[in-house]
Amino acid sequence: MSSLQQTLTLAWRSLLQLRRNPWELMDFSIQPILFLLLFLYVFGGAVAGSTEAYLDFILPGVIVMNLVFVTVYVGHGLNTDLTRGVFDRFRALPIARWSPLAGRILADMVKQAWCVLLLLVVGFLLGFRLGAPVWGVLVMLLLLLVFAFAMSWIMVLVGVMARDPEHVQLFGFTALFPVTFLSNVFVPLETLPPFIQAVVGANPVSLLSEAARGFLSGGPALEPALWALVWAGGITVVFAPLSLWALNRRLARS
């Protein structure tokens, strides 16, 4: 029980840091809204014929895109703690060794949940309406957080290996942009050239977007959700041990 309390305390510490870093808060709050408005009103007429029709398609996609991008801050925050010696001070405290990392990941999952709920509220204000039962929103949120947890392990590894927080952001966003844009976040799969449809269809971001659309609008959701969970499990199995090994190795050298 004490280990859980330590994790919650360290997660709260990470959330309190938002007061001293308003730019990060803007990334979690204002940037997702700007992305939604930009894509909706610039591409809505061209892709779906109207912004009203495109809103049903783009809102789940932007939610998934933002969720993936936000995981970069897991690695950014971890690298900041490592380079500033915060983890060394944690090691001198009578707390569980895994609590600092668990607290960081938990805090970022709270931020990710905030982003999802904020975009849903903005979507409703713009005219989006659920085409599925309300419980679908809760299932979608759970699915997204499970996938975000898996992606966090990739960013933990990046955060441990990067020289400074700026390199975490540089590598993280550079790697995530092609993964996100080579998906069905912005356009339907069938509108893409045949030679890349297979790649886009297997992209976990596409699967997650398709599942989110199903849970919100009433389309097929079970199959893409299950495949997204398979991806999440595979990512966790590969990157969690690597991340923990790299973190322990870096701490041992310090």
CSV table of C-alpha atoms in Angstrom, one decimal:
chain,number,residue,atom,x,y,z
A,1,MET,CA,0.0,0.0,0.0
A,2,SER,CA,2.9,2.4,0.8
A,3,SER,CA,4.3,1.8,-2.7
A,4,LEU,CA,1.0,2.8,-4.3
A,5,GLN,CA,0.8,5.9,-2.1
A,6,GLN,CA,4.4,6.8,-3.2
A,7,THR,CA,3.4,6.4,-6.8
A,8,LEU,CA,0.3,8.6,-6.4
A,9,THR,CA,2.4,11.2,-4.6
A,10,LEU,CA,5.0,11.3,-7.3
A,11,ALA,CA,2.2,11.4,-10.0
A,12,TRP,CA,0.7,14.4,-8.2
A,13,ARG,CA,4.2,16.0,-8.2
A,14,SER,CA,4.4,15.7,-11.9
A,15,LEU,CA,0.9,17.2,-12.4
A,16,LEU,CA,1.8,20.2,-10.1
A,17,GLN,CA,4.7,21.0,-12.4
A,18,LEU,CA,2.2,22.2,-15.0
A,19,ARG,CA,1.8,25.4,-12.9
A,20,ARG,CA,5.4,26.2,-13.6
A,21,ASN,CA,5.3,25.2,-17.2
A,22,PRO,CA,2.3,26.8,-18.9
A,23,TRP,CA,3.6,25.9,-22.4
A,24,GLU,CA,3.1,22.2,-21.6
A,25,LEU,CA,-0.4,22.9,-20.5
A,26,MET,CA,-1.1,24.7,-23.8
A,27,ASP,CA,0.1,21.6,-25.6
A,28,PHE,CA,-2.4,19.5,-23.7
A,29,SER,CA,-5.3,22.0,-24.0
A,30,ILE,CA,-5.0,24.6,-26.8
A,31,GLN,CA,-3.0,22.7,-29.4
A,32,PRO,CA,-5.5,19.8,-29.7
A,33,ILE,CA,-8.3,22.2,-30.3
A,34,LEU,CA,-6.4,24.1,-32.9
A,35,PHE,CA,-5.6,20.9,-34.7
A,36,LEU,CA,-9.3,19.9,-34.7
A,37,LEU,CA,-10.4,23.3,-36.0
A,38,LEU,CA,-7.7,23.5,-38.6
A,39,PHE,CA,-8.3,20.1,-40.2
A,40,LEU,CA,-12.1,20.4,-39.9
A,41,TYR,CA,-12.5,23.8,-41.6
A,42,VAL,CA,-9.6,23.4,-44.1
A,43,PHE,CA,-10.2,19.9,-45.3
A,44,GLY,CA,-13.8,19.3,-44.3
A,45,GLY,CA,-15.4,20.4,-47.6
A,46,ALA,CA,-12.8,18.6,-49.8
A,47,VAL,CA,-12.8,15.3,-48.0
A,48,ALA,CA,-16.4,14.8,-46.9
A,49,GLY,CA,-18.3,17.5,-48.8
A,50,SER,CA,-19.1,19.5,-45.6
A,51,THR,CA,-17.6,20.3,-42.2
A,52,GLU,CA,-20.7,18.7,-40.5
A,53,ALA,CA,-20.0,15.3,-42.2
A,54,TYR,CA,-16.2,15.5,-41.7
A,55,LEU,CA,-16.6,16.3,-38.0
A,56,ASP,CA,-17.9,12.7,-37.4
A,57,PHE,CA,-14.8,11.4,-39.1
A,58,ILE,CA,-12.0,13.7,-38.0
A,59,LEU,CA,-12.9,14.1,-34.3
A,60,PRO,CA,-11.9,10.5,-33.4
A,61,GLY,CA,-8.9,10.7,-35.6
A,62,VAL,CA,-7.6,13.9,-34.0
A,63,ILE,CA,-8.2,12.4,-30.5
A,64,VAL,CA,-6.0,9.4,-31.5
A,65,MET,CA,-3.4,11.6,-33.1
A,66,ASN,CA,-3.1,13.9,-30.1
A,67,LEU,CA,-3.0,10.9,-27.8
A,68,VAL,CA,0.0,9.5,-29.7
A,69,PHE,CA,1.8,12.9,-29.7
A,70,VAL,CA,1.3,13.5,-26.0
A,71,THR,CA,3.2,10.4,-25.1
A,72,VAL,CA,6.4,12.2,-26.1
A,73,TYR,CA,6.1,14.2,-22.8
A,74,VAL,CA,6.6,10.9,-20.8
A,75,GLY,CA,10.1,10.7,-22.2
A,76,HIS,CA,10.6,14.5,-22.0
A,77,GLY,CA,9.7,14.6,-18.3
A,78,LEU,CA,11.7,11.5,-17.5
A,79,ASN,CA,14.8,12.9,-19.3
A,80,THR,CA,14.4,16.2,-17.4
A,81,ASP,CA,14.4,14.4,-14.1
A,82,LEU,CA,17.4,12.3,-15.1
A,83,THR,CA,19.5,15.2,-16.4
A,84,ARG,CA,18.7,17.4,-13.4
A,85,GLY,CA,19.6,14.7,-10.9
A,86,VAL,CA,16.0,14.3,-9.6
A,87,PHE,CA,16.2,10.5,-9.9
A,88,ASP,CA,19.4,10.4,-7.9
A,89,ARG,CA,17.6,12.1,-5.1
A,90,PHE,CA,14.7,9.7,-5.4
A,91,ARG,CA,17.1,6.8,-5.0
A,92,ALA,CA,18.2,8.2,-1.6
A,93,LEU,CA,14.6,8.2,-0.3
A,94,PRO,CA,13.0,5.2,1.3
A,95,ILE,CA,10.6,4.6,-1.5
A,96,ALA,CA,10.0,1.8,-4.0
A,97,ARG,CA,12.5,1.9,-6.9
A,98,TRP,CA,9.7,1.8,-9.5
A,99,SER,CA,7.6,4.5,-7.9
A,100,PRO,CA,9.2,7.5,-9.7
A,101,LEU,CA,8.8,5.9,-13.2
A,102,ALA,CA,5.3,4.7,-12.4
A,103,GLY,CA,4.3,8.1,-11.1
A,104,ARG,CA,5.6,9.8,-14.2
A,105,ILE,CA,3.6,7.4,-16.5
A,106,LEU,CA,0.4,7.7,-14.3
A,107,ALA,CA,0.6,11.5,-14.4
A,108,ASP,CA,0.9,11.5,-18.2
A,109,MET,CA,-2.0,9.2,-18.5
A,110,VAL,CA,-4.1,11.7,-16.5
A,111,LYS,CA,-3.0,14.4,-19.0
A,112,GLN,CA,-4.0,12.1,-21.9
A,113,ALA,CA,-7.4,11.5,-20.4
A,114,TRP,CA,-7.9,15.2,-20.1
A,115,CYS,CA,-7.0,15.8,-23.7
A,116,VAL,CA,-9.6,13.1,-24.9
A,117,LEU,CA,-12.4,14.6,-22.7
A,118,LEU,CA,-11.5,18.2,-23.8
A,119,LEU,CA,-11.7,17.3,-27.5
A,120,LEU,CA,-15.0,15.5,-26.9
A,121,VAL,CA,-16.5,18.6,-25.3
A,122,VAL,CA,-15.2,20.8,-28.1
A,123,GLY,CA,-16.6,18.3,-30.6
A,124,PHE,CA,-20.1,18.4,-29.0
A,125,LEU,CA,-19.9,22.2,-29.1
A,126,LEU,CA,-19.2,22.1,-32.8
A,127,GLY,CA,-22.1,19.8,-33.5
A,128,PHE,CA,-20.8,16.3,-33.0
A,129,ARG,CA,-23.4,13.8,-31.7
A,130,LEU,CA,-22.9,10.3,-30.5
A,131,GLY,CA,-24.2,7.5,-32.8
A,132,ALA,CA,-23.6,4.8,-30.2
A,133,PRO,CA,-24.4,4.1,-26.6
A,134,VAL,CA,-22.8,6.4,-24.0
A,135,TRP,CA,-20.8,3.4,-22.6
A,136,GLY,CA,-18.9,3.4,-25.9
A,137,VAL,CA,-17.2,6.6,-24.8
A,138,LEU,CA,-15.9,4.9,-21.6
A,139,VAL,CA,-14.7,1.8,-23.6
A,140,MET,CA,-13.0,4.1,-26.1
A,141,LEU,CA,-11.3,6.0,-23.3
A,142,LEU,CA,-10.1,2.8,-21.7
A,143,LEU,CA,-8.8,1.5,-25.0
A,144,LEU,CA,-6.9,4.8,-25.7
A,145,LEU,CA,-5.3,4.8,-22.3
A,146,VAL,CA,-4.2,1.2,-22.7
A,147,PHE,CA,-2.6,2.1,-26.0
A,148,ALA,CA,-1.1,5.2,-24.5
A,149,PHE,CA,0.5,3.2,-21.7
A,150,ALA,CA,2.1,0.9,-24.3
A,151,MET,CA,3.4,3.9,-26.3
A,152,SER,CA,4.8,5.4,-23.1
A,153,TRP,CA,7.3,2.6,-22.9
A,154,ILE,CA,8.8,3.7,-26.3
A,155,MET,CA,9.1,7.2,-25.0
A,156,VAL,CA,10.6,6.0,-21.7
A,157,LEU,CA,13.4,4.4,-23.8
A,158,VAL,CA,13.8,7.5,-25.8
A,159,GLY,CA,13.9,9.6,-22.6
A,160,VAL,CA,16.6,7.4,-21.1
A,161,MET,CA,18.8,7.3,-24.1
A,162,ALA,CA,18.5,11.0,-25.2
A,163,ARG,CA,21.1,13.5,-24.2
A,164,ASP,CA,18.7,16.2,-23.2
A,165,PRO,CA,14.9,17.0,-23.2
A,166,GLU,CA,15.2,18.8,-26.6
A,167,HIS,CA,16.5,15.7,-28.3
A,168,VAL,CA,13.6,13.7,-26.8
A,169,GLN,CA,11.1,16.0,-28.5
A,170,LEU,CA,13.1,16.1,-31.7
A,171,PHE,CA,13.3,12.4,-32.1
A,172,GLY,CA,9.8,11.7,-30.7
A,173,PHE,CA,7.9,14.0,-33.0
A,174,THR,CA,10.1,13.1,-36.0
A,175,ALA,CA,9.3,9.4,-35.5
A,176,LEU,CA,5.6,9.9,-34.8
A,177,PHE,CA,4.7,12.2,-37.6
A,178,PRO,CA,5.1,9.6,-40.4
A,179,VAL,CA,3.3,7.0,-38.3
A,180,THR,CA,0.4,9.4,-37.7
A,181,PHE,CA,0.0,10.9,-41.1
A,182,LEU,CA,0.4,7.5,-42.9
A,183,SER,CA,-2.9,6.4,-41.4
A,184,ASN,CA,-6.6,6.9,-41.8
A,185,VAL,CA,-6.7,9.7,-39.2
A,186,PHE,CA,-7.5,12.4,-41.9
A,187,VAL,CA,-8.9,10.5,-44.9
A,188,PRO,CA,-10.8,7.2,-45.4
A,189,LEU,CA,-8.6,4.2,-46.2
A,190,GLU,CA,-10.4,3.6,-49.5
A,191,THR,CA,-9.4,7.0,-50.9
A,192,LEU,CA,-5.6,6.2,-50.6
A,193,PRO,CA,-3.5,4.7,-53.4
A,194,PRO,CA,-3.8,0.9,-53.5
A,195,PHE,CA,-0.1,0.4,-53.0
A,196,ILE,CA,-0.2,1.9,-49.5
A,197,GLN,CA,-3.6,0.8,-48.3
A,198,ALA,CA,-2.2,-2.4,-46.8
A,199,VAL,CA,0.4,-0.4,-44.8
A,200,VAL,CA,-2.1,2.1,-43.6
A,201,GLY,CA,-4.6,-0.6,-42.8
A,202,ALA,CA,-2.1,-2.4,-40.5
A,203,ASN,CA,-0.9,0.8,-38.9
A,204,PRO,CA,-1.9,0.7,-35.2
A,205,VAL,CA,-2.9,4.4,-35.4
A,206,SER,CA,-5.4,3.5,-38.1
A,207,LEU,CA,-6.8,0.6,-36.1
A,208,LEU,CA,-7.2,2.8,-33.0
A,209,SER,CA,-8.9,5.6,-35.1
A,210,GLU,CA,-11.3,3.1,-36.6
A,211,ALA,CA,-12.1,1.6,-33.2
A,212,ALA,CA,-12.7,5.1,-31.8
A,213,ARG,CA,-15.0,6.0,-34.7
A,214,GLY,CA,-17.0,2.8,-34.0
A,215,PHE,CA,-17.4,3.5,-30.3
A,216,LEU,CA,-18.5,7.1,-31.0
A,217,SER,CA,-20.5,6.8,-34.1
A,218,GLY,CA,-21.8,3.2,-34.0
A,219,GLY,CA,-19.7,1.6,-36.7
A,220,PRO,CA,-17.6,-1.6,-36.5
A,221,ALA,CA,-15.3,-1.3,-33.4
A,222,LEU,CA,-14.6,-4.7,-32.0
A,223,GLU,CA,-12.2,-6.0,-34.6
A,224,PRO,CA,-10.0,-2.9,-34.9
A,225,ALA,CA,-10.1,-2.5,-31.1
A,226,LEU,CA,-8.8,-6.1,-30.6
A,227,TRP,CA,-6.0,-5.5,-33.2
A,228,ALA,CA,-5.1,-2.3,-31.5
A,229,LEU,CA,-4.8,-4.2,-28.2
A,230,VAL,CA,-2.6,-6.8,-29.9
A,231,TRP,CA,-0.3,-3.9,-31.0
A,232,ALA,CA,-0.4,-2.5,-27.5
A,233,GLY,CA,0.6,-5.8,-26.0
A,234,GLY,CA,3.4,-6.3,-28.5
A,235,ILE,CA,4.8,-2.9,-27.9
A,236,THR,CA,4.7,-3.3,-24.1
A,237,VAL,CA,6.4,-6.8,-24.3
A,238,VAL,CA,9.2,-5.4,-26.4
A,239,PHE,CA,9.8,-1.9,-25.0
A,240,ALA,CA,9.0,-2.3,-21.3
A,241,PRO,CA,12.0,-4.6,-20.6
A,242,LEU,CA,14.3,-2.6,-22.8
A,243,SER,CA,13.2,0.7,-21.1
A,244,LEU,CA,13.7,-0.7,-17.6
A,245,TRP,CA,17.1,-2.2,-18.6
A,246,ALA,CA,18.3,1.1,-20.1
A,247,LEU,CA,17.0,3.1,-17.1
A,248,ASN,CA,18.8,0.8,-14.6
A,249,ARG,CA,21.9,1.0,-16.6
A,250,ARG,CA,21.9,4.8,-16.7
A,251,LEU,CA,21.2,5.0,-13.0
A,252,ALA,CA,24.0,2.6,-12.3
A,253,ARG,CA,26.5,4.8,-14.2
A,254,SER,CA,25.4,8.0,-12.3
